[in-house]
Coordinates of C-alpha atoms and ligand atoms in Angstrom, one line a residue:
M1 CA -2.6 24.9 1.9
S2 CA -5.3 24.0 4.3
R3 CA -6.0 25.2 7.6
A4 CA -4.7 22.1 9.2
A5 CA -1.3 22.1 7.1
R6 CA -0.6 25.8 8.6
P7 CA 2.3 26.0 10.5
R8 CA 2.9 26.5 14.5
D9 CA 0.0 27.9 16.0
A10 CA -2.1 29.4 12.7
V11 CA -4.8 27.2 13.6
E12 CA -5.2 28.9 17.0
D13 CA -3.9 32.4 16.1
E14 CA -6.6 32.9 13.1
R15 CA -9.9 32.3 15.5
P16 CA -11.9 35.1 14.9
G17 CA -11.4 37.2 17.9
N18 CA -9.1 34.4 19.3
D19 CA -11.2 34.5 22.5
R20 CA -11.0 30.5 22.7
P21 CA -7.5 30.2 21.5
V22 CA -7.1 26.2 21.6
A23 CA -11.0 25.4 21.3
T24 CA -11.1 23.3 17.9
P25 CA -14.1 24.1 15.7
M26 CA -14.3 21.0 14.3
P27 CA -17.0 19.2 15.9
W28 CA -16.2 15.4 14.9
L29 CA -12.9 15.4 16.7
E30 CA -14.3 16.1 20.0
A31 CA -15.2 12.3 20.8
P32 CA -11.9 11.0 19.4
L33 CA -9.8 13.5 21.4
A34 CA -11.6 12.9 24.5
R35 CA -10.9 9.2 24.4
A36 CA -7.1 10.2 23.6
L37 CA -7.0 12.1 26.6
A38 CA -9.1 10.0 29.1
D39 CA -8.0 6.5 28.0
V40 CA -4.6 6.9 26.5
H41 CA -1.4 7.1 28.7
S42 CA 1.1 6.1 26.1
H43 CA 3.7 9.0 25.5
A44 CA 2.9 8.7 21.6
V45 CA -0.5 8.9 20.1
L46 CA -0.8 8.8 16.2
L47 CA -3.8 10.5 14.9
Q48 CA -4.8 9.2 12.1
G49 CA -7.5 9.2 9.4
P50 CA -8.2 10.5 5.9
A51 CA -6.2 13.4 5.1
G52 CA -8.0 16.5 5.0
I53 CA -10.2 15.8 8.1
G54 CA -8.1 18.1 10.6
Q55 CA -5.2 15.8 11.5
Y56 CA -3.4 18.9 12.8
P57 CA -5.4 20.4 14.4
A58 CA -6.1 17.4 16.7
A59 CA -2.5 17.0 16.9
L60 CA -2.0 20.4 18.3
R61 CA -4.9 20.4 20.4
L62 CA -3.8 17.1 21.7
A63 CA -0.4 18.5 22.6
A64 CA -2.5 22.2 24.0
A65 CA -4.1 19.4 26.3
W66 CA -1.1 17.9 28.0
L67 CA 0.2 20.8 28.6
C68 CA -2.8 22.3 30.1
E69 CA -2.4 23.4 33.6
D70 CA -5.9 23.3 35.2
D71 CA -6.1 20.4 37.3
A72 CA -10.0 21.5 38.4
I73 CA -11.0 20.0 35.0
A74 CA -11.3 16.6 33.8
A75 CA -8.3 15.4 31.3
A76 CA -11.0 15.2 28.7
Q77 CA -12.0 18.6 29.0
R78 CA -8.2 19.8 28.6
P79 CA -7.3 22.3 27.2
C80 CA -8.9 24.9 29.5
G81 CA -8.1 27.7 27.4
R82 CA -7.6 29.9 30.2
C83 CA -4.7 28.9 32.4
A84 CA -0.9 30.5 31.9
G85 CA 0.1 27.2 29.9
C86 CA -2.8 27.4 27.4
R87 CA -2.1 30.9 27.1
L88 CA 1.5 30.4 25.7
V89 CA 0.3 27.8 23.6
A90 CA -2.3 30.4 21.9
A91 CA 0.8 32.6 21.6
G92 CA 2.9 30.1 20.2
T93 CA 5.4 30.4 22.6
H94 CA 5.3 27.6 25.3
P95 CA 8.4 26.7 26.0
D96 CA 7.6 23.1 26.7
R97 CA 6.0 22.5 23.0
L98 CA 8.1 21.6 20.0
V99 CA 5.6 21.5 16.6
L100 CA 7.6 19.6 13.6
V101 CA 6.5 20.1 10.1
P102 CA 8.0 20.5 6.9
D103 CA 9.6 24.2 6.0
A104 CA 8.0 24.1 3.1
M105 CA 4.5 24.3 5.4
R106 CA 5.9 27.0 7.1
A107 CA 7.5 28.8 4.3
A108 CA 4.5 28.8 2.7
H109 CA 3.0 31.3 5.2
G110 CA 6.3 33.6 5.6
E111 CA 7.9 32.0 8.7
G112 CA 11.3 30.5 8.9
A113 CA 12.1 26.7 10.2
E114 CA 12.0 26.3 14.1
A115 CA 13.3 23.2 14.9
G116 CA 16.8 21.9 14.0
E117 CA 17.6 24.8 12.3
G118 CA 20.8 25.6 10.7
E119 CA 22.2 23.0 7.8
G120 CA 19.4 22.4 5.5
G121 CA 16.9 24.5 7.1
A122 CA 15.3 27.2 5.7
K123 CA 17.5 29.9 6.2
S124 CA 19.7 28.6 2.9
K125 CA 18.9 29.6 -0.5
A126 CA 17.5 25.9 -1.1
K127 CA 13.6 25.4 -1.6
P128 CA 12.3 24.8 1.5
S129 CA 11.9 21.4 2.3
A130 CA 8.5 19.5 2.2
D131 CA 9.6 17.0 4.2
I132 CA 10.2 16.7 8.1
R133 CA 13.9 16.7 8.0
V134 CA 16.1 14.2 10.2
E135 CA 17.6 17.8 11.9
Q136 CA 14.6 18.5 12.9
V137 CA 13.6 15.1 14.9
R138 CA 17.2 15.3 16.2
A139 CA 16.0 18.3 17.8
V140 CA 13.7 16.8 19.6
V141 CA 16.6 14.9 21.7
A142 CA 18.2 18.2 22.6
F143 CA 14.2 19.7 23.5
G144 CA 14.0 16.6 25.6
S145 CA 17.0 16.9 27.4
T146 CA 16.2 19.9 29.4
T147 CA 13.5 20.5 32.6
A148 CA 10.4 21.2 31.6
A149 CA 10.0 24.9 32.1
R150 CA 6.4 24.8 33.5
G151 CA 5.9 21.3 35.1
R152 CA 3.5 19.7 33.0
G153 CA 6.4 17.5 30.8
K154 CA 6.7 18.5 27.2
A155 CA 4.9 17.9 24.2
V156 CA 5.9 17.3 20.5
V157 CA 3.6 17.4 17.7
V158 CA 4.9 15.9 14.4
F159 CA 2.7 16.6 11.1
P160 CA 2.5 14.9 8.3
A161 CA 4.1 12.1 9.8
E162 CA 4.2 10.5 6.6
R163 CA 6.4 13.3 5.4
M164 CA 9.8 11.7 7.4
N165 CA 12.1 9.9 5.0
A166 CA 13.9 7.0 6.2
V167 CA 16.5 8.3 8.0
A168 CA 14.0 10.7 10.1
A169 CA 11.7 8.5 10.8
N170 CA 14.2 5.7 12.0
A171 CA 15.9 8.9 14.1
L172 CA 12.3 9.2 15.7
L173 CA 11.9 5.9 16.3
K174 CA 14.8 5.9 18.7
T175 CA 13.6 8.8 20.5
L176 CA 10.0 7.0 20.7
E177 CA 11.8 4.0 22.2
E178 CA 14.0 5.7 24.5
P179 CA 11.8 9.2 25.0
P180 CA 14.3 12.0 26.6
G181 CA 12.7 13.2 30.0
R182 CA 8.9 14.0 29.9
V183 CA 8.0 14.2 26.7
R184 CA 4.6 12.9 24.8
F185 CA 4.5 12.7 21.5
A186 CA 1.2 13.6 19.1
L187 CA 2.0 12.3 15.3
A188 CA -0.8 13.1 12.7
T189 CA -1.2 11.6 9.3
G190 CA -3.8 10.9 6.6
A191 CA -1.3 8.0 5.4
P192 CA -0.6 5.5 8.3
G193 CA 0.2 3.0 5.4
R194 CA 3.4 5.0 4.4
L195 CA 4.9 5.0 8.1
L196 CA 7.7 2.3 9.5
P197 CA 5.9 -0.3 11.0
T198 CA 7.9 -0.3 13.9
I199 CA 6.7 3.6 14.3
L200 CA 3.1 2.5 14.2
S201 CA 3.7 -0.1 17.3
R202 CA 5.0 2.5 19.2
C203 CA 2.1 4.7 18.8
V204 CA -1.5 4.2 20.5
S205 CA -3.7 4.8 17.3
I206 CA -6.5 7.3 17.6
P207 CA -8.8 7.0 14.5
L208 CA -10.3 10.2 13.3
L209 CA -13.4 9.6 10.7
P210 CA -14.9 12.0 8.3
P211 CA -17.8 14.0 9.7
G212 CA -21.3 13.7 8.4
R213 CA -22.1 15.9 5.1
D214 CA -24.4 18.2 7.3
E215 CA -21.4 18.8 9.9
A216 CA -18.8 19.6 7.1
L217 CA -21.3 21.7 5.1
A218 CA -21.7 23.7 8.1
W219 CA -18.3 24.0 9.2
L220 CA -17.2 25.1 5.9
G221 CA -20.1 27.8 6.0
A222 CA -18.9 29.1 9.2
E223 CA -15.4 29.0 7.3
G224 CA -17.0 31.3 4.8
V225 CA -17.3 28.5 2.2
A226 CA -21.4 28.9 1.8
A227 CA -23.4 26.3 -0.1
A228 CA -24.2 29.2 -2.6
K229 CA -20.4 29.6 -3.0
G230 CA -20.3 26.0 -4.0
G231 CA -19.3 24.3 -0.7
A232 CA -21.5 21.1 -1.7
D233 CA -19.7 21.1 -4.6
L234 CA -16.1 21.2 -3.3
L235 CA -17.1 18.9 -0.5
D236 CA -18.0 16.3 -2.9
A237 CA -14.7 17.3 -5.0
S238 CA -13.0 16.6 -1.9
G239 CA -14.5 13.3 -1.0
G240 CA -16.4 14.3 1.8
R241 CA -13.2 16.0 3.5
P242 CA -14.1 19.3 4.8
E243 CA -10.5 20.4 5.4
A244 CA -9.6 19.5 1.9
A245 CA -12.8 21.3 0.4
L246 CA -11.5 24.3 2.2
E247 CA -8.1 24.1 0.7
L248 CA -9.6 23.7 -3.0
H249 CA -11.5 27.0 -2.0
R250 CA -8.7 28.7 -1.1
D251 CA -6.5 27.5 -4.5
G252 CA -9.1 29.3 -6.4
V253 CA -11.5 26.3 -6.9
D254 CA -14.9 27.2 -6.9
G255 CA -18.5 25.3 -7.9
A256 CA -18.7 27.0 -11.0
L257 CA -15.2 25.6 -12.3
L258 CA -16.1 22.4 -11.0
R259 CA -19.0 22.2 -12.8
A260 CA -17.7 23.2 -16.2
L261 CA -14.5 21.1 -15.7
P262 CA -15.6 17.8 -17.1
D263 CA -17.2 19.7 -20.1
A264 CA -14.1 22.0 -20.9
A265 CA -12.0 18.6 -20.2
G266 CA -13.7 16.8 -23.0
R267 CA -12.8 19.7 -25.0
G268 CA -9.4 19.7 -24.3
D269 CA -9.6 23.1 -23.3
A270 CA -7.3 24.8 -20.5
T271 CA -8.7 27.8 -20.1
L272 CA -10.9 27.1 -17.6
V273 CA -7.6 25.9 -15.1
R274 CA -5.6 28.8 -16.7
G275 CA -5.0 30.5 -12.8
L276 CA -4.6 26.8 -11.0
S277 CA -1.1 25.4 -10.0
L278 CA 0.0 22.9 -11.8
P279 CA -0.6 20.2 -9.2
L280 CA -4.1 21.3 -8.5
V281 CA -4.7 21.0 -12.1
V282 CA -3.3 17.4 -12.0
G283 CA -5.3 16.4 -8.9
L284 CA -8.8 17.7 -10.4
L285 CA -8.1 15.5 -13.4
Q286 CA -7.0 12.9 -11.1
R287 CA -10.7 13.0 -9.8
L288 CA -12.1 13.6 -13.1
A289 CA -10.5 10.2 -14.2
D290 CA -12.0 8.3 -11.7
D291 CA -15.1 9.5 -11.8
A292 CA -14.9 8.6 -15.7
L293 CA -14.2 5.2 -15.0
V294 CA -17.0 4.9 -12.4
A295 CA -19.2 6.4 -14.9
A296 CA -18.0 3.7 -17.3
C297 CA -18.8 0.6 -14.7
G298 CA -22.2 2.2 -14.9
R299 CA -22.1 4.0 -11.4
Q300 CA -22.9 7.3 -10.0
P301 CA -19.3 9.8 -10.3
R302 CA -18.3 10.7 -7.0
H303 CA -16.2 13.8 -7.3
F304 CA -18.1 15.7 -10.0
P305 CA -21.7 16.9 -10.1
Q306 CA -24.0 14.9 -12.4
A307 CA -25.0 17.7 -14.3
G308 CA -21.4 18.4 -15.6
F309 CA -20.5 14.9 -16.1
D310 CA -23.7 14.0 -18.5
R311 CA -21.1 14.9 -20.8
F312 CA -19.9 11.8 -20.6
A313 CA -22.7 9.9 -20.6
S314 CA -21.2 7.7 -23.6
V315 CA -18.5 6.3 -21.8
R316 CA -18.9 2.5 -21.5
R317 CA -17.2 -0.5 -20.1
R318 CA -15.4 -0.4 -23.3
D319 CA -13.6 2.8 -22.2
V320 CA -11.9 1.5 -19.3
A321 CA -8.8 0.2 -20.6
R322 CA -8.2 4.0 -22.1
L323 CA -9.6 5.6 -18.9
T324 CA -7.2 3.5 -16.7
A325 CA -4.3 4.6 -19.1
W326 CA -5.3 8.1 -18.8
A327 CA -5.4 7.9 -14.6
G328 CA -1.7 6.4 -14.7
A329 CA -0.4 9.1 -16.9
L330 CA -1.7 11.5 -14.1
L331 CA 0.1 9.6 -11.4
E332 CA 2.9 10.1 -13.4
A333 CA 2.1 13.6 -14.2
A334 CA 1.5 14.1 -10.3
R335 CA 5.1 13.3 -9.7
T336 CA 6.8 15.8 -11.8
A337 CA 3.6 18.8 -11.6
A338 CA 5.7 20.5 -8.5
H339 CA 8.6 21.3 -11.1
P340 CA 6.9 21.9 -14.4
W341 CA 9.6 22.6 -17.6
S342 CA 6.6 25.6 -18.5
A343 CA 3.5 25.4 -16.3
E344 CA 1.3 26.9 -19.2
L345 CA 2.1 24.1 -21.9
A346 CA 1.8 21.5 -19.5
R347 CA -1.7 22.6 -18.3
E348 CA -2.7 22.4 -22.2
A349 CA -1.0 18.9 -22.8
L350 CA -3.2 17.9 -19.6
L351 CA -6.3 18.8 -20.6
Q352 CA -5.4 17.8 -24.5
Q353 CA -4.4 14.4 -23.0
A354 CA -8.0 14.4 -21.1
A355 CA -9.6 15.4 -24.1
L356 CA -8.2 12.0 -25.5
A357 CA -9.2 9.9 -22.8
L358 CA -12.4 11.2 -22.4
N359 CA -13.7 10.7 -25.9
P360 CA -14.1 7.7 -27.8
P361 CA -11.7 7.6 -31.0
Q362 CA -14.9 8.6 -33.3
N363 CA -16.0 11.4 -31.8
R364 CA -12.8 13.4 -30.3
P365 CA -12.7 16.8 -30.8
D366 CA -10.5 18.3 -33.6
T367 CA -7.7 19.5 -31.8
A368 CA -3.5 19.1 -32.6
A369 CA -3.4 16.2 -30.1
S370 CA -6.1 14.1 -31.4
R371 CA -4.6 14.5 -34.9
R372 CA -1.5 13.3 -32.8
E373 CA -3.5 10.0 -32.2
S374 CA -0.2 8.4 -30.2
A375 CA 0.0 11.5 -28.1
T376 CA -1.4 9.9 -24.7
T377 CA 1.7 11.0 -22.0
L378 CA 3.1 14.6 -21.6
P379 CA 5.8 15.8 -23.5
A380 CA 9.1 14.9 -22.0
R381 CA 11.1 17.2 -20.4
Ligands
ZN1 ZN1 -5.9 25.1 30.4

């Protein structure tokens, strides 16, 4: 899980030394945030852009700025990081701030549910929800109905906003239409297309753009993923989105693995990905399938280093149908990857499937799967 996908105040709390608790380390967010603070007076802001470029830190930062109590500086310069409000935000104890994230995001970092605890909350034995629950959204009404403790109004952060189901989204919509008290909302999403149009229309949209390559690499280096550790390879594999690259690194992927994966997939060898979670393996293979399709059309692969991809110099336009079918099968696999019947068997099946897709029929490696010519899907659960 990326830094941006971390719960509550982890973003601020984990700054080395924590001396600038509300300062964002992502310079590419500065301009859009300054614009949101200086020009937007709506009670609802939607920060949107490609996933993995800092939506969550941006939303936390915006909320912190709204709650900052330093009147001596311009709005666009808040949060100051020094006032009492900023210190409470940094400590995660500001009474006028509510952060709605899925329980699974909190659980991944050993925290319980926050808003809307109770039925369906993380206290139950059930698997923590990957969605923002309707109980959490309803808690906003109770949160907004009391007087702000520090006189700056209240701030609600919602991330990832697309992780609200229809019921939760409709509950939020009612709240956005008739905000309880002086409540402002910072919604953040990497998938605005999955939000209800009515929610989109209630928010002022602030687009976030991915950083340039040098800026992204510098940020990754500061986060401990130097170029020597495969920072550039990770960034490529993540489509230039630095937070997503950091997430790959934290999940155990490095440059060497990325360089070796195309060849391993071509051989149907799952050894390389043995230690990776199934959703991650599916995600990497999806990028490989994407690259293979691009290569089959005579263009440069985007995600994997060219050196590793030379293995598939033989893919041609005639292979597009087979590769497209593979991409479709991976999409299906992505739906069930979080609940594998056996992660080890599933990883092996996925890599054999990759070998079938990546090799023209006449030079497939001699694997059990290649002998089972029709085996182009995962075994049934
Ligand atoms: Zn402040």
